[in-house]
């Protein structure tokens, strides 16, 4: 039984011009495909690495480990308050520049300059090489030529992005219609931050799959609701209010009857006592009118919008006026680091702090179930026993995301194929 | 360890739940059995229900040691509510070896 409308084409999938055929998960179980994704996607697109609040003053910095782009980046605010990004690598002999104790762990802090641990070369906040140990031993060393290698960096609504693309599309343009629809949301007011990290034994796309459909929620997370409520949820199943796709990006808009619930007996005692739960505190802060792109169906039952900004940045806007981000950082074809940050307006008292804690802990309990399911999925997909998987209309966003990945990889292959063909020397042709 | 505000004196036997980080609270939950979790829950939950107004008057700026102790203990109640109200076991069902670890959290 349908509860919400669908587009005239009859389904969201057909409305967006996507195939309705079963999909293959060949893109999630292959080291070769992952190597192509690194070049075609993670070295080409804009990647969100943090927020401006992480850089409060001149000299504030953080590092980000980007295995998928085969590097680590150093993000820093210079003396003029401008955010700069560099490969986190010394120009002398390539030592990793900013790290503590464990080279592969990310760090954050404050510094007037960066000193290499190896031979003591120093760089200022603009990446300029300012000191060389025993400079007279070098051969006409022109320090101007050996500053840190810069990376393109830009900020959208307080979110800091980098790209390794030598000729990037402007970030604002890259964010497209879905990004534009969120502009003006008061992200900067929500500075109470909780961040979680998890190493997941699955391809990065599998976790995105899990968070781009709610088809699984009434089943996998059944026990998180009261028995009566869980039975109803399974009977009705799940339908989104609205889906949208723009270029490589996509969004799903969903109802959220739990904030606040119609009937208090539907929720657990802790939720009743704290007037909070998965959807956050039932009564959120007043932040005025929401931007046009939030709750696009303008539904009264709206509860949450989930945006995927390709490739790996999800932004969830919840009705009680808080937001959450997910990032999925590949570390190999079948592992990734999953990061979640939950952002609230600063709590005004101990009760509000506890309301937020309940939302945070609820996220974690769900996430643990989702995470473990994925490792099992990855193992079975890798068996190769089955190669065709049917997706339903409520899984349209993940069908789109896998399609976009394949398209990026295909385009990269044909572009680099063209380059190779163009540069091949005659003597190689017959080989 | 600091005591609790007078109306929360019943929490004294559970003062060791007043832990500073979500990771400590979660670890203690996993290290406890259901009887221990239920005993803490059964004591703390009625206090949370009846003393919401008190908590709404506790500002986080310059919070007193007693109130901070209380807040941490009730943050632990949030963590413990899942085994008691939903799972009927200390750990999340079907979560296997998966772990999700806090890396940034507000204090208190
Ligand atoms: S590698 Fe950095 S100073 Fe030598
Ligand atoms: Fe889930």
Coordinates of C-alpha atoms and ligand atoms in Angstrom, one line a residue:
Chain A
X1 CA 0.0 0.0 0.0
X2 CA 1.5 3.3 -1.1
X3 CA 1.4 6.1 1.5
X4 CA 3.3 8.8 -0.4
X5 CA 3.2 9.9 -4.0
X6 CA 5.6 8.9 -6.7
X7 CA 6.6 10.7 -9.9
X8 CA 4.5 10.4 -13.1
X9 CA 7.0 7.9 -14.5
X10 CA 5.6 5.4 -12.0
X11 CA 8.8 5.0 -10.0
X12 CA 11.7 7.2 -8.7
X13 CA 14.1 5.0 -10.5
X14 CA 12.6 5.5 -13.9
X15 CA 11.9 9.2 -13.2
X16 CA 15.7 9.7 -12.9
X17 CA 16.3 7.7 -16.1
X18 CA 18.1 4.9 -14.3
X19 CA 17.9 1.2 -15.3
X20 CA 15.6 -1.1 -13.2
X21 CA 17.8 -4.1 -13.9
X22 CA 19.6 -6.0 -11.1
X23 CA 23.0 -4.5 -10.3
X24 CA 26.4 -6.1 -10.0
X25 CA 28.7 -5.5 -7.0
X26 CA 31.8 -6.0 -9.1
X27 CA 32.7 -2.4 -8.2
X28 CA 33.0 -3.3 -4.5
X29 CA 35.0 -6.5 -4.5
X30 CA 37.9 -5.7 -6.8
X31 CA 41.4 -4.3 -6.0
X32 CA 41.6 -3.3 -9.7
X33 CA 38.4 -1.3 -9.6
X34 CA 39.4 0.4 -6.4
X35 CA 42.7 1.5 -8.0
X36 CA 40.7 3.1 -10.8
X37 CA 38.4 4.8 -8.3
X38 CA 41.4 6.3 -6.6
X39 CA 42.5 8.0 -9.8
X40 CA 39.0 8.7 -11.3
X41 CA 37.2 9.8 -8.2
X42 CA 39.3 10.5 -5.1
X43 CA 42.0 12.4 -7.1
X44 CA 39.4 14.3 -9.2
X45 CA 36.4 15.4 -7.0
X46 CA 36.1 17.8 -4.1
X47 CA 36.5 16.1 -0.8
X48 CA 35.2 17.5 2.5
X49 CA 37.9 17.2 5.1
X50 CA 36.5 19.3 7.9
X51 CA 34.8 22.5 9.1
X52 CA 36.0 26.1 9.6
X53 CA 35.4 25.8 13.4
X54 CA 38.4 23.4 13.5
X55 CA 40.6 26.3 12.6
X56 CA 39.6 29.0 15.1
X57 CA 42.7 31.3 14.7
X58 CA 45.9 31.9 12.7
X59 CA 48.2 28.9 13.1
X60 CA 45.3 26.4 13.8
X61 CA 45.8 23.3 11.8
X62 CA 44.7 19.7 11.3
X63 CA 45.9 16.8 9.2
X64 CA 43.8 14.4 7.2
X65 CA 44.8 11.0 6.1
X66 CA 43.5 10.4 2.6
X67 CA 44.6 6.9 1.6
X68 CA 42.2 7.0 -1.3
X69 CA 44.1 9.9 -2.8
X70 CA 47.4 8.3 -1.6
X71 CA 48.4 11.2 0.6
X72 CA 48.0 13.1 3.8
X73 CA 47.0 16.7 3.8
X74 CA 47.8 19.6 6.1
X75 CA 45.1 22.2 6.5
X76 CA 46.1 25.4 8.1
X77 CA 44.8 29.0 8.7
X78 CA 47.5 31.5 7.8
X79 CA 48.1 35.0 9.4
X80 CA 45.6 36.6 7.1
X81 CA 42.9 34.2 8.2
X82 CA 43.0 32.3 4.9
X83 CA 42.7 28.5 4.9
X84 CA 45.5 26.8 3.0
X85 CA 46.1 23.1 2.2
X86 CA 49.3 21.3 1.4
X87 CA 50.5 17.8 1.0
X88 CA 51.8 16.9 4.5
X89 CA 55.3 16.2 3.2
X90 CA 58.7 17.8 3.7
X91 CA 60.3 19.1 0.5
X92 CA 63.7 18.0 1.6
X93 CA 63.5 14.2 1.4
X94 CA 59.8 13.6 1.7
X95 CA 59.3 12.9 5.4
X96 CA 55.8 13.3 6.6
X97 CA 55.7 16.8 8.1
X98 CA 53.0 17.1 10.8
X99 CA 52.4 14.1 13.0
X100 CA 52.9 12.9 16.6
X101 CA 53.9 9.5 17.9
X102 CA 52.2 7.6 15.0
X103 CA 52.8 8.8 11.5
X104 CA 49.4 7.5 10.3
X105 CA 47.3 9.2 13.0
X106 CA 45.7 12.5 12.3
X107 CA 46.5 15.4 14.5
X108 CA 45.2 18.9 15.2
X109 CA 46.6 21.8 17.0
X110 CA 48.2 25.2 16.8
X111 CA 51.6 26.1 15.4
X112 CA 53.5 29.2 14.2
X113 CA 55.5 27.1 11.8
X114 CA 56.0 23.4 10.9
X115 CA 59.3 21.8 11.6
X116 CA 60.3 18.5 9.9
X117 CA 61.3 15.9 12.5
X118 CA 64.0 14.5 10.2
X119 CA 66.5 17.4 9.5
X120 CA 64.7 20.3 10.9
X121 CA 63.6 22.2 7.8
X122 CA 60.9 24.7 8.7
X123 CA 57.9 26.0 6.8
X124 CA 55.6 29.0 7.7
X125 CA 51.8 29.0 7.6
X126 CA 51.8 29.7 3.9
X127 CA 53.9 26.7 3.2
X128 CA 57.0 28.8 2.5
X129 CA 60.3 27.2 3.3
X130 CA 61.9 29.5 5.9
X131 CA 64.7 27.6 7.5
X132 CA 67.2 25.0 6.2
X133 CA 69.6 23.3 8.5
X134 CA 73.2 23.9 7.4
X135 CA 72.0 25.7 4.4
X136 CA 75.5 26.5 3.3
X137 CA 76.1 22.8 2.6
X138 CA 73.5 22.8 -0.2
X139 CA 74.1 23.9 -3.8
X140 CA 72.6 27.3 -4.5
X141 CA 69.4 26.3 -2.8
X142 CA 66.6 28.6 -3.8
X143 CA 64.2 28.3 -0.8
X144 CA 61.4 29.9 -2.9
X145 CA 61.4 26.8 -5.0
X146 CA 60.9 24.4 -2.1
X147 CA 57.8 25.4 -0.3
X148 CA 55.2 22.8 0.6
X149 CA 53.2 21.4 -2.3
X150 CA 49.9 23.2 -2.3
X151 CA 46.4 21.6 -2.8
X152 CA 43.3 23.4 -4.0
X153 CA 41.1 24.2 -1.0
X154 CA 37.7 26.0 -0.8
X155 CA 34.9 26.4 1.7
X156 CA 31.2 25.9 1.2
X157 CA 28.9 26.9 4.1
X158 CA 31.7 26.4 6.5
X159 CA 32.7 23.0 5.2
X160 CA 36.4 22.8 4.1
X161 CA 37.0 20.9 0.9
X162 CA 40.2 20.0 -1.0
X163 CA 40.7 18.6 -4.4
X164 CA 43.7 17.1 -6.2
X165 CA 42.2 17.9 -9.6
X166 CA 44.7 20.3 -11.3
X167 CA 41.8 22.0 -13.0
X168 CA 38.9 21.9 -10.6
X169 CA 35.4 23.0 -11.2
X170 CA 34.6 25.8 -8.6
X171 CA 33.3 24.2 -5.4
X172 CA 30.0 26.1 -5.3
X173 CA 29.3 24.9 -8.9
X174 CA 30.3 21.3 -8.0
X175 CA 27.8 21.3 -5.1
X176 CA 25.1 22.0 -7.7
X177 CA 21.4 22.4 -7.1
X178 CA 21.3 20.3 -4.0
X179 CA 24.1 22.3 -2.4
X180 CA 22.5 25.6 -3.3
X181 CA 19.3 24.5 -1.7
X182 CA 21.1 24.2 1.7
X183 CA 22.9 27.5 1.6
X184 CA 21.9 29.7 4.6
X185 CA 21.4 26.8 6.9
X186 CA 22.9 27.9 10.3
X187 CA 25.6 25.3 10.4
X188 CA 27.8 27.8 12.3
X189 CA 25.4 27.9 15.3
X190 CA 25.7 24.1 15.9
X191 CA 29.1 24.0 17.5
X192 CA 28.5 21.2 20.1
X193 CA 30.3 18.4 18.3
X194 CA 30.6 14.7 18.9
X195 CA 32.8 12.7 16.5
X196 CA 33.0 8.9 16.1
X197 CA 35.3 6.8 14.1
X198 CA 35.2 3.2 13.1
X199 CA 37.4 0.9 10.9
X200 CA 35.0 -1.1 8.8
X201 CA 35.7 -4.3 6.9
X202 CA 33.8 -3.5 3.8
X203 CA 34.1 -1.5 0.6
X204 CA 33.3 2.2 1.3
X205 CA 30.3 2.1 -1.0
X206 CA 28.6 -0.6 1.0
X207 CA 28.2 1.7 4.1
X208 CA 26.9 4.5 1.9
X209 CA 24.4 2.0 0.6
X210 CA 23.2 1.3 4.1
X211 CA 22.7 5.0 4.9
X212 CA 21.0 5.9 1.6
X213 CA 18.0 3.7 2.1
X214 CA 15.7 3.3 5.0
X215 CA 14.2 0.1 3.6
X216 CA 16.3 -1.9 6.1
X217 CA 15.4 0.2 9.2
X218 CA 12.1 -1.5 10.2
X219 CA 13.9 -4.9 10.0
X220 CA 17.5 -4.6 11.1
X221 CA 16.7 -2.1 13.8
X222 CA 13.4 -3.6 14.9
X223 CA 14.4 -4.0 18.6
X224 CA 15.2 -0.3 19.0
X225 CA 11.5 0.5 19.0
X226 CA 8.9 -0.8 21.4
X227 CA 7.3 -4.2 20.3
X228 CA 4.0 -2.6 19.2
X229 CA 5.7 0.1 17.2
X230 CA 8.2 -2.3 15.7
X231 CA 5.3 -4.5 14.4
X232 CA 3.6 -1.5 12.8
X233 CA 6.8 -0.4 11.2
X234 CA 7.5 -3.8 9.6
X235 CA 3.9 -4.0 8.4
X236 CA 4.0 -0.7 6.6
X237 CA 7.6 -0.9 5.4
X238 CA 9.3 2.2 4.4
X239 CA 8.6 4.9 1.8
X240 CA 10.5 8.1 1.3
X241 CA 8.7 11.5 1.0
X242 CA 11.0 12.6 -1.9
X243 CA 14.2 11.8 -3.8
X244 CA 16.3 14.1 -5.8
X245 CA 19.4 13.7 -8.0
X246 CA 21.6 16.4 -9.4
X247 CA 24.7 15.4 -11.3
X248 CA 26.7 13.0 -9.1
X249 CA 24.8 14.1 -5.9
X250 CA 21.6 12.8 -4.5
X251 CA 19.2 13.2 -1.6
X252 CA 16.3 11.4 0.2
X253 CA 13.7 13.2 2.3
X254 CA 12.1 11.1 4.9
X255 CA 9.3 11.3 7.4
X256 CA 10.0 11.2 11.1
X257 CA 7.1 10.4 13.4
X258 CA 9.2 10.0 16.4
X259 CA 10.0 13.7 17.1
X260 CA 7.8 14.1 19.1
X261 CA 5.8 10.8 18.8
X262 CA 2.0 11.0 18.5
X263 CA 1.7 8.5 21.4
X264 CA 4.2 8.5 24.2
X265 CA 3.7 4.7 24.7
X266 CA 5.4 4.3 21.3
X267 CA 8.8 5.2 22.7
X268 CA 11.2 3.8 25.3
X269 CA 11.2 5.2 28.9
X270 CA 14.5 6.9 28.4
X271 CA 13.1 8.7 25.4
X272 CA 10.0 9.8 27.4
X273 CA 12.1 11.0 30.3
X274 CA 14.5 13.0 28.1
X275 CA 12.1 13.9 25.3
X276 CA 14.7 12.9 22.8
X277 CA 15.8 9.9 20.7
X278 CA 17.1 8.9 17.3
X279 CA 15.8 12.1 15.8
X280 CA 17.3 14.2 18.5
X281 CA 15.7 16.4 21.2
X282 CA 12.0 16.6 20.3
X283 CA 12.0 20.4 20.8
X284 CA 15.0 21.8 19.0
X285 CA 16.3 25.3 19.1
X286 CA 14.6 28.0 17.1
X287 CA 16.7 28.7 14.0
X288 CA 14.1 30.6 12.0
X289 CA 13.0 29.5 8.5
X290 CA 14.8 26.6 6.8
X291 CA 16.4 27.0 3.4
X292 CA 14.4 26.0 0.4
X293 CA 16.3 22.7 -0.2
X294 CA 15.3 21.3 3.2
X295 CA 12.1 19.2 3.3
X296 CA 11.7 19.6 -0.5
X297 CA 8.3 18.0 -0.5
X298 CA 7.2 20.5 2.2
X299 CA 5.6 17.6 4.0
X300 CA 4.1 18.1 7.5
X301 CA 5.4 14.7 8.5
X302 CA 9.0 15.5 7.5
X303 CA 11.7 14.3 9.8
X304 CA 15.1 14.1 8.1
X305 CA 16.9 14.9 4.8
X306 CA 20.0 12.8 3.8
X307 CA 22.2 14.3 1.2
X308 CA 25.1 12.5 -0.5
X309 CA 27.6 14.9 -2.0
X310 CA 29.7 12.6 -4.2
X311 CA 31.8 10.8 -3.5
X312 CA 31.8 10.3 0.2
X313 CA 30.2 13.2 2.2
X314 CA 26.8 12.7 3.6
X315 CA 24.9 15.5 5.3
X316 CA 21.8 14.8 7.4
X317 CA 19.5 17.6 8.4
X318 CA 17.1 16.7 11.2
X319 CA 13.8 18.3 11.9
X320 CA 14.6 19.3 15.5
X321 CA 17.4 21.6 14.1
X322 CA 20.7 19.7 14.4
X323 CA 22.8 18.1 11.7
X324 CA 25.1 15.1 11.3
X325 CA 27.8 14.2 8.8
X326 CA 29.1 10.8 7.6
X327 CA 32.3 10.3 5.8
X328 CA 33.6 7.1 4.3
X329 CA 37.3 7.1 3.6
X330 CA 38.5 4.0 1.7
X331 CA 41.7 2.4 2.9
X332 CA 41.6 -0.6 0.5
X333 CA 39.0 -2.2 -1.8
X334 CA 37.4 -4.0 1.2
X335 CA 38.1 -1.7 4.1
X336 CA 37.4 1.9 5.0
X337 CA 37.3 4.4 7.9
X338 CA 33.8 5.5 8.7
X339 CA 33.4 8.9 10.5
X340 CA 30.4 10.5 12.0
X341 CA 30.0 13.9 13.5
X342 CA 26.9 15.0 15.3
X343 CA 26.4 18.8 15.6
X344 CA 24.0 20.5 18.0
X345 CA 23.4 24.0 19.3
X346 CA 25.4 24.3 22.5
X347 CA 23.2 22.9 25.3
X348 CA 21.9 25.5 27.8
X349 CA 21.7 23.2 30.8
X350 CA 22.4 19.7 32.0
X351 CA 19.0 18.4 30.8
X352 CA 19.7 19.6 27.2
X353 CA 23.1 18.0 27.4
X354 CA 21.5 14.6 28.3
X355 CA 18.9 15.0 25.5
X356 CA 21.8 15.3 23.0
X357 CA 23.7 12.4 24.6
X358 CA 20.7 10.2 24.0
X359 CA 20.7 11.1 20.2
X360 CA 24.5 10.4 20.1
X361 CA 24.3 7.1 21.9
X362 CA 21.3 6.0 19.8
X363 CA 23.3 6.8 16.6
X364 CA 26.1 4.6 17.9
X365 CA 23.8 1.6 18.8
X366 CA 22.3 1.7 15.3
X367 CA 25.7 2.2 13.7
X368 CA 27.1 -0.9 15.4
X369 CA 24.4 -3.0 13.9
X370 CA 24.9 -1.5 10.5
X371 CA 28.7 -1.8 10.6
X372 CA 28.7 -5.5 11.5
X373 CA 26.1 -6.3 8.8
X374 CA 28.4 -4.8 6.3
X375 CA 31.4 -7.0 7.1
X376 CA 29.2 -10.0 6.6
X377 CA 27.9 -8.6 3.3
X378 CA 31.4 -7.9 2.0
X379 CA 32.5 -11.4 2.8
X380 CA 29.6 -12.9 0.9
X381 CA 29.9 -10.6 -2.1
X382 CA 33.6 -11.6 -2.3
X383 CA 32.6 -15.2 -2.6
X384 CA 31.4 -14.3 -6.1
X385 CA 28.7 -16.9 -5.8
X386 CA 26.0 -14.5 -7.0
X387 CA 26.6 -11.6 -9.3
X388 CA 23.2 -10.0 -9.9
X389 CA 21.3 -8.1 -7.2
X390 CA 17.8 -6.6 -7.6
X391 CA 17.3 -3.2 -6.1
X392 CA 13.9 -1.7 -5.3
X393 CA 12.6 1.8 -5.9
X394 CA 13.5 2.8 -2.3
X395 CA 17.1 1.9 -3.1
X396 CA 17.3 4.4 -6.0
X397 CA 20.0 6.5 -4.4
X398 CA 22.4 3.7 -4.1
X399 CA 21.7 2.5 -7.6
X400 CA 22.5 6.1 -8.7
X401 CA 25.7 6.2 -6.6
X402 CA 27.1 3.0 -8.0
X403 CA 26.2 4.1 -11.5
X404 CA 28.1 7.4 -11.0
X405 CA 31.2 5.6 -9.7
X406 CA 31.2 3.3 -12.8
X407 CA 30.7 6.4 -15.0
X408 CA 33.6 8.2 -13.5
X409 CA 35.8 5.1 -13.8
X410 CA 34.8 4.6 -17.4
X411 CA 35.4 8.2 -18.3
X412 CA 38.8 8.1 -16.6
X413 CA 39.7 4.9 -18.6
X414 CA 38.7 6.4 -21.9
X415 CA 40.5 9.7 -21.2
X416 CA 43.7 8.0 -20.1
X417 CA 43.3 5.5 -22.9
X418 CA 43.1 8.4 -25.3
X419 CA 46.2 9.9 -23.7
X420 CA 48.1 6.6 -23.9
X421 CA 47.1 6.1 -27.5
X422 CA 48.2 9.7 -28.3
X423 CA 51.6 9.3 -26.8
X424 CA 52.5 5.8 -27.8
X425 CA 55.6 5.7 -29.8
X426 CA 55.6 3.9 -33.2
X427 CA 58.0 1.2 -32.1
X428 CA 55.5 0.1 -29.4
X429 CA 52.5 -0.2 -31.7
X430 CA 53.1 -3.7 -32.8
X431 CA 54.3 -5.0 -29.4
Chain B
X1 CA 35.0 11.4 44.4
X2 CA 32.5 14.3 44.8
X3 CA 29.1 13.4 46.2
X4 CA 25.8 14.2 44.5
X5 CA 23.3 16.9 45.1
X6 CA 21.1 16.0 48.2
X7 CA 18.0 14.8 46.3
X8 CA 20.2 12.4 44.3
X9 CA 21.8 10.7 47.3
X10 CA 20.4 7.3 46.2
X11 CA 23.0 7.4 43.4
X12 CA 25.9 7.2 45.9
X13 CA 26.3 3.4 45.5
X14 CA 26.6 4.0 41.7
X15 CA 29.1 6.8 41.9
X16 CA 31.6 4.8 39.9
X17 CA 29.4 5.3 36.9
X18 CA 30.2 9.0 36.9
X19 CA 32.8 8.6 34.1
X20 CA 34.1 11.5 31.9
X21 CA 33.9 9.9 28.5
X22 CA 31.4 8.0 26.5
X23 CA 34.1 5.4 25.8
X24 CA 34.5 4.8 29.6
X25 CA 30.8 4.5 30.1
X26 CA 30.3 2.1 27.2
X27 CA 33.3 0.0 28.4
X28 CA 31.8 -0.2 31.9
X29 CA 28.5 -1.2 30.5
X30 CA 30.1 -4.1 28.5
X31 CA 32.0 -5.2 31.6
X32 CA 28.8 -5.3 33.7
X33 CA 26.1 -8.0 33.9
X34 CA 22.4 -7.4 33.5
X35 CA 21.7 -7.5 37.2
X36 CA 24.2 -4.7 37.8
X37 CA 22.9 -2.7 34.9
X38 CA 19.3 -3.1 36.0
X39 CA 20.1 -2.1 39.6
X40 CA 21.7 1.1 38.4
X41 CA 18.9 1.8 36.0
X42 CA 16.2 1.2 38.5
X43 CA 17.8 3.7 40.9
X44 CA 18.7 6.4 38.4
X45 CA 15.7 6.3 36.1
X46 CA 13.1 7.5 38.6
X47 CA 15.4 10.3 39.6
X48 CA 15.8 11.4 36.0
X49 CA 12.0 11.3 35.6
X50 CA 11.2 13.3 38.8
X51 CA 14.1 15.8 38.8
X52 CA 14.1 17.0 35.2
X53 CA 13.4 20.6 36.4
X54 CA 16.4 20.5 38.6
X55 CA 18.6 19.5 35.6
X56 CA 17.1 22.2 33.5
X57 CA 18.4 24.7 36.1
X58 CA 22.0 23.4 36.0
X59 CA 24.1 25.5 33.7
X60 CA 27.1 23.9 32.2
X61 CA 29.2 27.0 32.6
X62 CA 31.0 26.8 35.9
X63 CA 29.1 23.6 36.8
X64 CA 29.8 22.5 40.4
X65 CA 31.6 19.2 41.2
X66 CA 28.4 17.7 42.5
X67 CA 26.4 18.6 39.5
X68 CA 29.1 17.4 37.1
X69 CA 29.2 14.1 39.0
X70 CA 25.4 13.9 38.6
X71 CA 25.5 14.8 34.9
X72 CA 28.1 12.1 34.2
X73 CA 26.2 9.5 36.1
X74 CA 23.0 10.3 34.1
X75 CA 25.0 10.2 30.8
X76 CA 25.9 6.7 31.9
X77 CA 22.2 6.0 32.5
X78 CA 21.6 6.9 28.8
X79 CA 24.2 4.3 27.8
X80 CA 22.8 1.7 30.2
X81 CA 19.2 2.3 29.1
X82 CA 19.8 0.4 25.8
X83 CA 20.7 -3.0 27.4
X84 CA 17.9 -2.6 29.9
X85 CA 15.1 -1.2 27.6
X86 CA 16.0 -2.7 24.3
X87 CA 18.6 -5.4 24.1
X88 CA 18.2 -7.5 27.3
X89 CA 22.0 -8.0 27.2
X90 CA 24.9 -5.6 27.7
X91 CA 26.1 -5.5 24.1
X92 CA 24.3 -4.6 20.9
X93 CA 22.9 -7.7 19.3
X94 CA 24.5 -8.6 16.0
X95 CA 27.2 -6.1 16.5
X96 CA 30.0 -8.8 16.5
X97 CA 33.5 -7.4 16.6
X98 CA 32.4 -4.0 15.2
X99 CA 33.4 -1.0 17.2
X100 CA 32.6 2.7 16.9
X101 CA 34.8 4.9 19.0
X102 CA 34.4 8.5 20.1
X103 CA 37.2 10.8 19.0
X104 CA 35.7 14.2 19.8
X105 CA 33.2 14.9 22.6
X106 CA 32.2 17.8 24.7
X107 CA 33.2 18.0 28.3
X108 CA 31.2 17.9 30.4
Ligands
LIG1 S1 63.1 15.2 5.2 FE1 62.4 16.9 6.2 S2 64.2 18.0 6.7 FE2 64.9 16.2 5.7
LIG2 FE1 20.7 1.6 9.7

